[in-house]
Amino acid sequence: MKQHIFLSSPHMSEEGYEQEYIKEAFDTNWIAPLGKNVTEFEKEMAAKLGVEKAVALSAGTAAIHMALKAIGVSQGDIVFCQSLTFSATANPIVYEKATPVFIDSDEGTWNMDPKALELAFEKYEKQGQRPKAVLVVHLYGICAHIDEIVEICQRYQVPLIEDAAESLGTIYHGRYTGTFGDYGIISFNGNKIITSSGGGMLLVNTEDAEEKARKVLYWATQAREPARWYQHTEIGYNYRMSNIVAGIGRGQLKVLDRRVKKKRYIYEYYRKHLGDLPEIHFMPMMENTRSNCWLTSVQLDADCKVKPLDIMQALEDDDVESRPIWKPMHLQPVFADCDFVSTVEGLHIVDEETGADNSISGQIFERGVCMPSDSKMTDDDLERVCAVVRKLWK
Ligand SMILES: *Cc1c(COP(=O)(O)O)cnc(C)c1O
């Protein structure tokens, strides 16, 4: 019997660290939001990544929401947001009644194209408008052109949020992704490189990090004022992480480097065993980067006979999970009214069925596939996947 192969599934530490932290919480009856695991998890993550403050929250999405609130994004504001991403990146902009302006990617990183970002600034400056924030993503663990993006944001004095939900452990020039912007967010959702069953963290890098973190904590715990009765002057949220969840996260953080190593091994394996196929291109790896290789993704040439759907179907028939590339936000019906800035001229739909256009992000979506990248995969599993894919070229 062949075993099911997951795309990317929870992988607890071989040592059982998670259960030790959970046991401690049970033994002290600390089954609540907040508690020692939460405080320690925040401290350990901040120390590991080298940030001023980290605030543990119920989800990565909540962390993005809190970053936008900390910046003061509100009704009438625009936010420049990477188009090629998961909807969780963009949704919180709308929670605050602001408007996303989507930015195209470049082929060299699959992430926000600094040239398109510059174009967007120029376009909106002419209309006398400046975004309240810029939201960049490090998709699949690939580092964005972060130096250029930081420089542009500083020049226009606009705060930068890095969505590092998929890139925890990616290092660029000796620094972790999520620590370059004013705010960074990470996620511990079930399929991320480490998981707490669900949860996220906000990384705060501003000069007033202490104060901003305190404010986020306040919003995330129902905006309760320090009074002897329940006093509220603002709308709050129930976004805090529980002490049990944080216990799992603490245990997982201990094996983050091991998981990165394995994910990189998977990437290298696919490269070695599929890289000779003429029409297949692996996701980019920037120089001076150690990517966490969360999901090894490939892009096929436009004229390749094999289509992404063929690969996904063949794998599914063999009980192997794979996934399409995120469909860009500017192509989503829910964001149909939002502006999109690209260096590509003459944008038009090229595939009526999927709705893909000829933008860079549209083409990465149209021609890309996320390969199974589960850190529990054995060499036999990897060989099995490669054999299924190679067969399509015969
Ligand atoms: C997973 C993910 C999120 C959201 O994180 P949750 O913890 O699931 O809320 C945000 N952005 C990207 C790019 C993600 O992949």
Short mmCIF file of C-alpha atoms and ligand atoms in Angstrom, two decimals:
data_model
loop_
_atom_site.label_atom_id
_atom_site.label_comp_id
_atom_site.label_asym_id
_atom_site.label_seq_id
_atom_site.Cartn_x
_atom_site.Cartn_y
_atom_site.Cartn_z
CA MET A 1 0.00 0.00 0.00
CA LYS A 2 1.35 3.37 -0.99
CA GLN A 3 1.24 5.98 1.70
CA HIS A 4 -0.41 9.35 1.21
CA ILE A 5 2.14 12.13 0.78
CA PHE A 6 1.18 15.51 2.20
CA LEU A 7 2.02 18.90 0.76
CA SER A 8 3.29 20.13 4.12
CA SER A 9 1.91 18.78 7.36
CA PRO A 10 2.56 19.26 11.10
CA HIS A 11 5.81 17.68 12.26
CA MET A 12 6.35 17.63 15.99
CA SER A 13 9.86 17.48 17.45
CA GLU A 14 11.50 14.07 17.60
CA GLU A 15 12.34 14.79 21.27
CA GLY A 16 8.78 15.57 22.35
CA TYR A 17 9.58 19.12 23.53
CA GLU A 18 6.04 20.30 22.77
CA GLN A 19 4.51 17.83 25.21
CA GLU A 20 6.86 18.87 27.99
CA TYR A 21 5.73 22.48 27.70
CA ILE A 22 2.09 21.46 27.50
CA LYS A 23 2.49 19.16 30.50
CA GLU A 24 3.89 22.01 32.54
CA ALA A 25 0.85 24.10 31.64
CA PHE A 26 -1.45 21.23 32.65
CA ASP A 27 0.40 20.56 35.90
CA THR A 28 -0.04 24.17 36.92
CA ASN A 29 -3.61 24.33 35.53
CA TRP A 30 -2.52 27.21 33.34
CA ILE A 31 -4.97 26.37 30.54
CA ALA A 32 -5.74 29.93 29.59
CA PRO A 33 -4.85 32.72 27.29
CA LEU A 34 -1.57 34.23 28.47
CA GLY A 35 0.76 32.43 30.86
CA LYS A 36 4.40 31.44 31.02
CA ASN A 37 4.52 29.62 27.67
CA VAL A 38 3.18 32.72 25.91
CA THR A 39 5.68 35.12 27.48
CA GLU A 40 8.58 32.74 26.97
CA PHE A 41 7.57 31.96 23.38
CA GLU A 42 7.58 35.68 22.61
CA LYS A 43 10.99 36.17 24.22
CA GLU A 44 12.52 33.12 22.57
CA MET A 45 11.26 34.13 19.13
CA ALA A 46 12.42 37.75 19.53
CA ALA A 47 15.87 36.51 20.59
CA LYS A 48 16.08 33.96 17.77
CA LEU A 49 15.14 36.44 15.06
CA GLY A 50 16.80 39.47 16.61
CA VAL A 51 13.82 41.80 16.94
CA GLU A 52 12.90 44.30 19.59
CA LYS A 53 9.47 42.88 20.46
CA ALA A 54 7.33 39.90 19.47
CA VAL A 55 3.64 39.60 20.35
CA ALA A 56 2.01 36.15 20.18
CA LEU A 57 -1.45 36.22 18.62
CA SER A 58 -4.20 33.81 17.58
CA ALA A 59 -3.18 33.87 13.88
CA GLY A 60 -0.85 35.38 11.33
CA THR A 61 -3.90 37.16 9.89
CA ALA A 62 -4.53 38.77 13.28
CA ALA A 63 -0.88 39.88 13.33
CA ILE A 64 -1.30 41.62 9.95
CA HIS A 65 -4.47 43.26 11.23
CA MET A 66 -2.66 44.50 14.35
CA ALA A 67 0.29 45.83 12.32
CA LEU A 68 -2.10 47.86 10.16
CA LYS A 69 -3.83 49.20 13.26
CA ALA A 70 -0.50 50.07 14.89
CA ILE A 71 0.37 52.09 11.78
CA GLY A 72 -3.03 53.76 11.94
CA VAL A 73 -4.45 52.50 8.65
CA SER A 74 -8.11 53.50 8.47
CA GLN A 75 -11.00 54.41 6.18
CA GLY A 76 -9.92 56.32 3.09
CA ASP A 77 -6.32 55.13 3.22
CA ILE A 78 -4.63 53.09 0.53
CA VAL A 79 -2.10 50.30 1.18
CA PHE A 80 0.33 49.01 -1.46
CA CYS A 81 0.10 45.22 -1.21
CA GLN A 82 1.79 42.40 -3.12
CA SER A 83 -0.74 40.83 -5.46
CA LEU A 84 0.72 37.32 -5.62
CA THR A 85 -0.15 35.99 -2.17
CA PHE A 86 -2.75 34.26 -0.03
CA SER A 87 -5.88 36.33 0.63
CA ALA A 88 -4.98 36.53 4.34
CA THR A 89 -2.36 39.16 3.43
CA ALA A 90 -4.88 41.54 1.91
CA ASN A 91 -8.08 40.91 3.89
CA PRO A 92 -7.06 42.85 7.04
CA ILE A 93 -6.63 46.00 4.91
CA VAL A 94 -10.35 45.77 4.22
CA TYR A 95 -11.14 44.99 7.89
CA GLU A 96 -9.91 48.54 8.55
CA LYS A 97 -11.97 49.90 5.62
CA ALA A 98 -8.85 50.91 3.73
CA THR A 99 -8.25 50.10 0.04
CA PRO A 100 -5.53 47.81 -1.25
CA VAL A 101 -3.59 48.75 -4.37
CA PHE A 102 -2.02 45.58 -5.71
CA ILE A 103 1.56 45.46 -6.94
CA ASP A 104 2.92 42.98 -9.46
CA SER A 105 5.84 40.60 -8.86
CA ASP A 106 9.12 40.21 -10.69
CA GLU A 107 10.49 37.00 -12.15
CA GLY A 108 13.66 37.17 -10.07
CA THR A 109 11.89 36.74 -6.73
CA TRP A 110 8.21 36.04 -7.52
CA ASN A 111 7.59 38.74 -4.89
CA MET A 112 6.82 42.47 -5.07
CA ASP A 113 8.70 44.09 -7.95
CA PRO A 114 10.52 47.19 -6.65
CA LYS A 115 10.07 48.77 -10.10
CA ALA A 116 6.31 48.28 -9.96
CA LEU A 117 6.31 49.64 -6.40
CA GLU A 118 8.15 52.73 -7.60
CA LEU A 119 5.63 53.12 -10.44
CA ALA A 120 2.79 52.91 -7.94
CA PHE A 121 4.32 55.63 -5.76
CA GLU A 122 4.78 57.87 -8.80
CA LYS A 123 1.24 57.25 -10.02
CA TYR A 124 -0.36 58.06 -6.69
CA GLU A 125 1.95 61.00 -5.88
CA LYS A 126 0.59 62.63 -9.05
CA GLN A 127 -2.89 62.29 -7.57
CA GLY A 128 -1.64 63.72 -4.29
CA GLN A 129 -2.02 60.39 -2.53
CA ARG A 130 0.50 58.38 -0.56
CA PRO A 131 -0.12 54.90 0.85
CA LYS A 132 -0.36 54.53 4.60
CA ALA A 133 1.68 51.32 4.46
CA VAL A 134 3.41 48.89 2.12
CA LEU A 135 2.83 45.15 2.56
CA VAL A 136 5.42 42.83 1.05
CA VAL A 137 5.39 39.00 1.18
CA HIS A 138 8.22 36.44 1.11
CA LEU A 139 6.31 33.76 -0.77
CA TYR A 140 7.18 30.09 -0.30
CA GLY A 141 10.26 31.18 1.67
CA ILE A 142 11.77 33.16 -1.22
CA CYS A 143 13.16 36.47 0.01
CA ALA A 144 11.74 39.55 -1.74
CA HIS A 145 14.03 42.34 -3.04
CA ILE A 146 13.92 43.62 0.50
CA ASP A 147 16.83 46.10 0.30
CA GLU A 148 15.26 47.98 -2.61
CA ILE A 149 11.80 47.88 -1.05
CA VAL A 150 13.08 49.19 2.30
CA GLU A 151 14.92 51.97 0.46
CA ILE A 152 11.81 53.04 -1.47
CA CYS A 153 9.65 52.99 1.68
CA GLN A 154 12.21 55.06 3.57
CA ARG A 155 12.47 57.56 0.75
CA TYR A 156 8.70 58.08 0.79
CA GLN A 157 8.58 57.70 4.59
CA VAL A 158 5.96 54.98 4.48
CA PRO A 159 6.02 52.12 7.02
CA LEU A 160 6.74 48.63 5.72
CA ILE A 161 5.05 45.40 6.86
CA GLU A 162 6.70 42.10 5.91
CA ASP A 163 4.41 39.11 5.65
CA ALA A 164 6.91 36.40 6.59
CA ALA A 165 4.17 33.81 7.27
CA GLU A 166 5.79 31.42 4.80
CA SER A 167 9.42 32.39 5.29
CA LEU A 168 10.19 31.83 8.97
CA GLY A 169 13.86 30.83 9.04
CA THR A 170 14.79 32.46 5.71
CA ILE A 171 17.98 34.46 6.13
CA TYR A 172 19.07 37.27 3.83
CA HIS A 173 22.50 38.85 4.37
CA GLY A 174 22.63 37.32 7.83
CA ARG A 175 19.22 38.66 8.88
CA TYR A 176 15.91 36.85 9.19
CA THR A 177 12.99 37.85 6.98
CA GLY A 178 10.37 39.65 9.02
CA THR A 179 13.00 41.84 10.67
CA PHE A 180 13.67 44.31 7.83
CA GLY A 181 10.37 46.19 7.90
CA ASP A 182 8.82 48.24 10.70
CA TYR A 183 6.61 45.22 11.36
CA GLY A 184 6.92 41.57 10.46
CA ILE A 185 4.37 38.81 10.83
CA ILE A 186 4.79 35.06 11.09
CA SER A 187 2.25 32.24 11.17
CA PHE A 188 2.09 28.90 12.97
CA ASN A 189 -0.81 27.54 10.94
CA GLY A 190 -0.89 23.76 10.47
CA ASN A 191 0.99 23.63 7.18
CA LYS A 192 3.66 26.26 7.90
CA ILE A 193 7.29 25.27 8.52
CA ILE A 194 6.62 25.08 12.25
CA THR A 195 3.14 24.97 13.71
CA SER A 196 1.41 25.49 17.03
CA SER A 197 -1.84 24.04 15.54
CA GLY A 198 -2.72 27.64 14.72
CA GLY A 199 -1.38 31.01 15.75
CA GLY A 200 0.84 33.86 14.72
CA MET A 201 3.20 36.51 15.92
CA LEU A 202 3.73 40.19 15.29
CA LEU A 203 7.36 41.32 15.19
CA VAL A 204 7.82 44.97 16.07
CA ASN A 205 10.92 46.80 14.88
CA THR A 206 9.95 50.44 15.31
CA GLU A 207 11.85 52.89 17.49
CA ASP A 208 8.93 52.89 19.92
CA ALA A 209 8.61 49.08 19.79
CA GLU A 210 7.82 48.79 23.50
CA GLU A 211 4.92 51.20 23.25
CA LYS A 212 3.60 49.72 19.99
CA ALA A 213 3.69 46.20 21.42
CA ARG A 214 1.76 47.40 24.49
CA LYS A 215 -0.87 48.99 22.26
CA VAL A 216 -1.24 45.80 20.21
CA LEU A 217 -1.64 43.76 23.39
CA TYR A 218 -4.37 46.12 24.49
CA TRP A 219 -6.34 45.81 21.22
CA ALA A 220 -5.79 42.05 21.16
CA THR A 221 -7.27 41.63 24.65
CA GLN A 222 -10.60 43.43 24.04
CA ALA A 223 -9.20 46.95 24.47
CA ARG A 224 -9.78 46.91 28.18
CA GLU A 225 -8.74 50.07 30.00
CA PRO A 226 -6.74 49.85 33.23
CA ALA A 227 -9.68 50.58 35.54
CA ARG A 228 -11.28 48.63 38.40
CA TRP A 229 -14.38 48.12 36.28
CA TYR A 230 -14.72 47.12 32.60
CA GLN A 231 -14.01 50.35 30.80
CA HIS A 232 -13.64 50.67 27.02
CA THR A 233 -12.77 53.64 24.85
CA GLU A 234 -11.87 51.67 21.71
CA ILE A 235 -13.06 48.59 19.82
CA GLY A 236 -11.01 45.56 20.81
CA TYR A 237 -10.37 42.02 19.57
CA ASN A 238 -9.88 38.61 21.11
CA TYR A 239 -6.61 37.83 19.37
CA ARG A 240 -4.32 36.50 22.09
CA MET A 241 -2.56 33.14 21.88
CA SER A 242 -3.38 30.49 24.48
CA ASN A 243 -0.82 29.07 26.87
CA ILE A 244 -1.26 25.56 25.42
CA VAL A 245 -0.78 26.72 21.84
CA ALA A 246 2.33 28.66 22.89
CA GLY A 247 3.71 25.49 24.49
CA ILE A 248 3.54 23.70 21.15
CA GLY A 249 5.14 26.73 19.49
CA ARG A 250 8.05 26.75 21.97
CA GLY A 251 8.78 23.11 21.30
CA GLN A 252 8.60 23.66 17.56
CA LEU A 253 10.92 26.65 17.64
CA LYS A 254 13.63 24.33 18.95
CA VAL A 255 13.51 22.30 15.72
CA LEU A 256 13.07 25.18 13.27
CA ASP A 257 16.66 24.90 11.98
CA ARG A 258 16.25 21.16 11.51
CA ARG A 259 13.05 21.71 9.51
CA VAL A 260 14.73 24.36 7.33
CA LYS A 261 17.54 21.92 6.63
CA LYS A 262 15.07 19.24 5.51
CA LYS A 263 13.00 21.61 3.38
CA ARG A 264 16.19 22.73 1.64
CA TYR A 265 17.14 19.13 1.10
CA ILE A 266 13.75 18.53 -0.57
CA TYR A 267 14.33 21.52 -2.87
CA GLU A 268 17.79 20.24 -3.80
CA TYR A 269 16.44 16.74 -4.40
CA TYR A 270 13.82 17.97 -6.86
CA ARG A 271 16.39 20.15 -8.60
CA LYS A 272 18.72 17.25 -9.00
CA HIS A 273 16.09 14.79 -10.19
CA LEU A 274 13.80 17.03 -12.26
CA GLY A 275 16.05 19.95 -13.15
CA ASP A 276 17.11 18.40 -16.45
CA LEU A 277 13.55 18.50 -17.83
CA PRO A 278 13.81 21.28 -20.41
CA GLU A 279 10.66 23.26 -19.68
CA ILE A 280 10.71 23.23 -15.90
CA HIS A 281 12.10 26.13 -13.87
CA PHE A 282 12.56 26.13 -10.14
CA MET A 283 11.47 28.98 -7.92
CA PRO A 284 14.20 31.60 -7.73
CA MET A 285 16.84 31.61 -5.02
CA MET A 286 18.29 35.04 -4.40
CA GLU A 287 22.00 35.45 -3.83
CA ASN A 288 23.10 35.85 -0.22
CA THR A 289 19.92 34.09 0.90
CA ARG A 290 19.32 30.93 2.83
CA SER A 291 15.70 30.24 1.91
CA ASN A 292 13.61 28.09 4.25
CA CYS A 293 12.23 26.44 1.06
CA TRP A 294 8.81 26.10 2.69
CA LEU A 295 7.23 24.79 -0.52
CA THR A 296 9.40 23.92 -3.49
CA SER A 297 7.58 25.46 -6.44
CA VAL A 298 8.21 25.25 -10.15
CA GLN A 299 7.14 27.16 -13.21
CA LEU A 300 6.66 25.59 -16.63
CA ASP A 301 7.42 27.27 -19.96
CA ALA A 302 4.35 28.74 -21.67
CA ASP A 303 4.73 26.33 -24.60
CA CYS A 304 5.32 23.27 -22.43
CA LYS A 305 3.00 20.42 -23.41
CA VAL A 306 2.68 19.42 -19.77
CA LYS A 307 0.45 21.82 -17.83
CA PRO A 308 0.42 22.43 -14.07
CA LEU A 309 -2.97 20.73 -13.89
CA ASP A 310 -1.49 17.59 -15.50
CA ILE A 311 1.16 17.45 -12.77
CA MET A 312 -1.39 18.01 -10.00
CA GLN A 313 -3.74 15.38 -11.46
CA ALA A 314 -0.99 12.78 -11.94
CA LEU A 315 0.17 13.30 -8.37
CA GLU A 316 -3.36 13.12 -7.02
CA ASP A 317 -3.90 9.83 -8.88
CA ASP A 318 -0.87 8.53 -6.98
CA ASP A 319 -2.27 9.80 -3.65
CA VAL A 320 0.18 12.70 -3.48
CA GLU A 321 -0.85 16.22 -2.53
CA SER A 322 0.33 19.26 -4.50
CA ARG A 323 -1.11 22.72 -4.91
CA PRO A 324 -1.54 25.50 -7.44
CA ILE A 325 0.36 28.75 -6.94
CA TRP A 326 -1.71 31.44 -5.19
CA LYS A 327 -4.04 33.18 -7.60
CA PRO A 328 -3.06 36.88 -7.50
CA MET A 329 -5.33 39.21 -5.57
CA HIS A 330 -5.84 41.57 -8.53
CA LEU A 331 -7.50 38.66 -10.37
CA GLN A 332 -9.84 37.79 -7.49
CA PRO A 333 -13.50 38.76 -7.93
CA VAL A 334 -13.61 40.06 -4.36
CA PHE A 335 -10.92 42.65 -5.21
CA ALA A 336 -12.16 43.41 -8.74
CA ASP A 337 -12.51 47.13 -7.98
CA CYS A 338 -8.94 47.52 -6.74
CA ASP A 339 -6.12 49.06 -8.74
CA PHE A 340 -3.15 46.99 -9.90
CA VAL A 341 0.28 48.35 -10.83
CA SER A 342 2.62 46.37 -13.07
CA THR A 343 5.57 47.01 -15.34
CA VAL A 344 3.80 44.94 -17.98
CA GLU A 345 1.94 47.06 -20.51
CA GLY A 346 -1.28 46.05 -22.22
CA LEU A 347 -2.61 43.84 -19.45
CA HIS A 348 -5.26 41.41 -20.61
CA ILE A 349 -6.76 38.06 -19.65
CA VAL A 350 -5.00 35.19 -21.41
CA ASP A 351 -6.91 32.25 -19.93
CA GLU A 352 -10.68 32.59 -19.68
CA GLU A 353 -10.98 29.50 -17.54
CA THR A 354 -8.55 30.39 -14.75
CA GLY A 355 -8.81 34.14 -15.25
CA ALA A 356 -5.03 34.50 -15.51
CA ASP A 357 -3.66 37.59 -17.25
CA ASN A 358 -0.27 38.37 -18.82
CA SER A 359 1.13 40.12 -15.72
CA ILE A 360 4.20 38.56 -14.09
CA SER A 361 2.17 37.32 -11.12
CA GLY A 362 -0.61 36.15 -13.43
CA GLN A 363 1.88 34.03 -15.37
CA ILE A 364 3.53 32.58 -12.25
CA PHE A 365 0.02 31.55 -11.17
CA GLU A 366 -0.90 30.20 -14.60
CA ARG A 367 2.24 28.13 -15.11
CA GLY A 368 3.31 27.20 -11.60
CA VAL A 369 2.89 24.30 -9.19
CA CYS A 370 3.79 23.80 -5.51
CA MET A 371 5.42 20.41 -5.15
CA PRO A 372 4.85 18.21 -2.10
CA SER A 373 7.38 19.48 0.44
CA ASP A 374 6.49 17.73 3.66
CA SER A 375 9.43 17.60 6.06
CA LYS A 376 8.53 13.98 6.88
CA MET A 377 9.15 12.84 3.29
CA THR A 378 11.74 10.10 2.81
CA ASP A 379 14.03 9.68 -0.19
CA ASP A 380 11.65 6.94 -1.36
CA ASP A 381 8.76 9.42 -1.25
CA LEU A 382 10.77 11.98 -3.19
CA GLU A 383 11.75 9.39 -5.76
CA ARG A 384 8.10 8.37 -6.12
CA VAL A 385 7.02 11.97 -6.76
CA CYS A 386 9.81 12.52 -9.32
CA ALA A 387 8.87 9.32 -11.14
CA VAL A 388 5.23 10.46 -11.46
CA VAL A 389 6.33 13.82 -12.84
CA ARG A 390 8.96 12.41 -15.22
CA LYS A 391 6.40 10.04 -16.71
CA LEU A 392 4.46 13.06 -18.04
CA TRP A 393 7.44 13.98 -20.18
CA LYS A 394 7.74 10.58 -21.79
C1 LIG B 1 -0.64 31.43 6.14
C2 LIG B 1 -0.49 32.79 5.62
C3 LIG B 1 -1.04 33.90 6.29
C4 LIG B 1 -2.01 33.79 7.43
O1 LIG B 1 -1.59 33.15 8.55
P1 LIG B 1 -2.67 32.46 9.50
O2 LIG B 1 -1.89 32.11 10.70
O3 LIG B 1 -3.22 31.28 8.78
O4 LIG B 1 -3.73 33.48 9.80
C5 LIG B 1 -0.78 35.15 5.80
N1 LIG B 1 -0.02 35.33 4.71
C6 LIG B 1 0.50 34.30 4.02
C7 LIG B 1 1.34 34.59 2.83
C8 LIG B 1 0.27 33.00 4.45
O5 LIG B 1 0.76 31.97 3.74
#
